[in-house]
Structure formats: C-alpha cells, structure tokens
GROMACS .gro file of C-alpha atoms in nm:
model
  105
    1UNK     CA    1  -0.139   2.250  -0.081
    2UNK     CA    2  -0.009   1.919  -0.054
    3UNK     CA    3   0.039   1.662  -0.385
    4UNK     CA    4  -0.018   1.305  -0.362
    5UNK     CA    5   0.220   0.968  -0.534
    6UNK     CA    6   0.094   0.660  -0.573
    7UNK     CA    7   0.098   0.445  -0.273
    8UNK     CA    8   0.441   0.273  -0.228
    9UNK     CA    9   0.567  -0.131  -0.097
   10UNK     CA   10   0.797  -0.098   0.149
   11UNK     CA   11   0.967  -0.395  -0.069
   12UNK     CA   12   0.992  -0.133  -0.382
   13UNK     CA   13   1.253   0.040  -0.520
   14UNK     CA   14   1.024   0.338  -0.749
   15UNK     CA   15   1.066   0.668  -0.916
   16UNK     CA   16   0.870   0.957  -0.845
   17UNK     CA   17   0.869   1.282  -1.021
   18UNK     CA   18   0.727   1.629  -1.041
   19UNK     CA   19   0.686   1.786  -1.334
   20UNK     CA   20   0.712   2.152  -1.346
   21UNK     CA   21   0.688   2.219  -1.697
   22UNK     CA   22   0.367   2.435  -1.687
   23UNK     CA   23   0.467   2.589  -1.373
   24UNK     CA   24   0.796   2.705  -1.559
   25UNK     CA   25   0.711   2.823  -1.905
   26UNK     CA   26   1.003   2.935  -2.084
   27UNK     CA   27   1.232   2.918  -1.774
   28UNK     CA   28   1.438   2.621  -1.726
   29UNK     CA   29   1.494   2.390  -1.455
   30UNK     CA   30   1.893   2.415  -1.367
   31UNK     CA   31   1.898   2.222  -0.995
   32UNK     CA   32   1.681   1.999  -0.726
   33UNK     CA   33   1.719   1.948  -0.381
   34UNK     CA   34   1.477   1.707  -0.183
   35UNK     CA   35   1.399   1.732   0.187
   36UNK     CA   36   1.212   1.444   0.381
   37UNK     CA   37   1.011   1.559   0.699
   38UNK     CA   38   1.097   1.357   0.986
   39UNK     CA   39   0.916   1.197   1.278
   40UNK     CA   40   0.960   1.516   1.475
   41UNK     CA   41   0.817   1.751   1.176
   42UNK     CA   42   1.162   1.850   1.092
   43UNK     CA   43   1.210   1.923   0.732
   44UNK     CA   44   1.572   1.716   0.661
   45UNK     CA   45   1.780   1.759   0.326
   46UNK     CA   46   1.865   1.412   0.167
   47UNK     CA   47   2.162   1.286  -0.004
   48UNK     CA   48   2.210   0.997  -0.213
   49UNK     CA   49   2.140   0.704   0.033
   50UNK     CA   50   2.028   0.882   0.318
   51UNK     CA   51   1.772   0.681   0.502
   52UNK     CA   52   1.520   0.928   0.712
   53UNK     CA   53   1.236   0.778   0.962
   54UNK     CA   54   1.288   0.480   0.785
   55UNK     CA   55   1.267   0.602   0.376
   56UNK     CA   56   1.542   0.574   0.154
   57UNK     CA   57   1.640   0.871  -0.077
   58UNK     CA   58   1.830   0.699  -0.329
   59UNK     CA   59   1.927   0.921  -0.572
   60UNK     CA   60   1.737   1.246  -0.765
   61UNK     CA   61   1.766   1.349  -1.110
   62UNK     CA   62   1.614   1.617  -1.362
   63UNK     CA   63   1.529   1.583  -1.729
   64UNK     CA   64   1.410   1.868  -1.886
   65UNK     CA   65   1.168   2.020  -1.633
   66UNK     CA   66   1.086   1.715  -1.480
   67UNK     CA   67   1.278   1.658  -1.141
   68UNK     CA   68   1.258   1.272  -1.045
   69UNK     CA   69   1.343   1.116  -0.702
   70UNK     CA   70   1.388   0.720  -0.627
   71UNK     CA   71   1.293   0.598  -0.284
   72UNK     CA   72   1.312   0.258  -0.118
   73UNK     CA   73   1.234   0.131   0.184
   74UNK     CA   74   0.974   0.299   0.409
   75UNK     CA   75   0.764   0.188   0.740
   76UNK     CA   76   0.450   0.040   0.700
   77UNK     CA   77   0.150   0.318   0.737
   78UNK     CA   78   0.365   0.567   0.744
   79UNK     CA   79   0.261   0.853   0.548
   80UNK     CA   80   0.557   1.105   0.455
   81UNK     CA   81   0.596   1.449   0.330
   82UNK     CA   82   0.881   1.509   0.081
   83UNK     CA   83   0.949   1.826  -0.090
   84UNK     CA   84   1.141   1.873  -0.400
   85UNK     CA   85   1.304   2.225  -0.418
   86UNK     CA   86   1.393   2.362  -0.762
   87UNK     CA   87   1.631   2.655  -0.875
   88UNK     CA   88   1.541   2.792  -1.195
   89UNK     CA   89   1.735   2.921  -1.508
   90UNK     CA   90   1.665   3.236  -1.381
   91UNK     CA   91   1.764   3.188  -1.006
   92UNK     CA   92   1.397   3.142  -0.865
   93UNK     CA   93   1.376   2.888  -0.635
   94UNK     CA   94   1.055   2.689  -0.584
   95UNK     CA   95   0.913   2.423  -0.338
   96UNK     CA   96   0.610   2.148  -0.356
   97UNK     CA   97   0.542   1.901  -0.102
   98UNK     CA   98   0.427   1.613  -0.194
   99UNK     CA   99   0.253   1.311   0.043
  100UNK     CA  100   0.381   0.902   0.012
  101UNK     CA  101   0.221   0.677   0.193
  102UNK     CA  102   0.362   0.298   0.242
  103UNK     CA  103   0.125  -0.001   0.211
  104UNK     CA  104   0.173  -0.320   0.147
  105UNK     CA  105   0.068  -0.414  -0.205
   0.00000   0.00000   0.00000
C-alpha cells in the first residue's frame, strides 16, 4: 500500500514526514534512509542534494519517531514514489512508500 503527501510546486522547497510512532510502540527509531524511484522504476538511495528524475532530496532528519525528508524541485505532473527506510532500536528495519505528485499551485 502506497501513502500519499500533499501535492508539491515545483518552485517549493517543503518538508515531508512519516510518522511511525504507532507503528513502533516502545521501540525507537535509531536511523532513515530514503530511496527515490526513478524514470526506469529503479528504486535509487539519495544523499543530501542528490537530484533524481528531476526531484531534489535535500536533506532527511528524525525526531523522535518521526523521520522527515525536504525536497525541492520536481517536473511538472510527475508523480513520484519515495520510500523512507527505518532501522529500529531493536535492529528491525522497515519500509513505506509514499506517492508526491508536482503541480503547479
């Protein structure tokens, strides 16, 4: 099952989070890694910066059990898949996928 953001400008520089604190319980959230799905369906890991099919993974960050990710840029009508990977206190590692579509606003 895929999760849906709020639309995003391709003129916007936003945050967008996932919040895993009912998922987790009492475990805690210790690291994130996101992944951007490319034009050719290709699940890529993003760094700071990294640009891929023409969306911006600026940075990532976690607070408590919420893991956030900022994004610029973007193609018009472009609808992407990003998935934020987790690793738990406990070692368990986790994955949602979640869909961002660019329109202009």
């Amino acid at each position: 099952m895929s999760y849906k953001w709020p639309d995003k400008d391709p003129d916007e520089i936003v945050d967008y989070s996932v919040d895993w604190s009912r998922f987790l319980g009492s475990d805690t959230l210790s690291a994130t890694t996101w992944f951007i799905f490319d034009a050719d369906g290709n699940k890529e890991e993003v760094s700071d910066a990294e640009v891929v099919n023409g969306l911006q993974f600026v940075s990532g960050t976690i607070s408590g059990k919420v893991a956030t990710a900022r994004f610029s840029l973007g193609t018009l009508n472009v609808k992407y898949e990003v998935v934020c990977r987790i690793t738990t206190g406990n070692g368990l590692q986790y994955e949602r996928t979640v869909s961002l579509r660019i329109k202009d606003k």
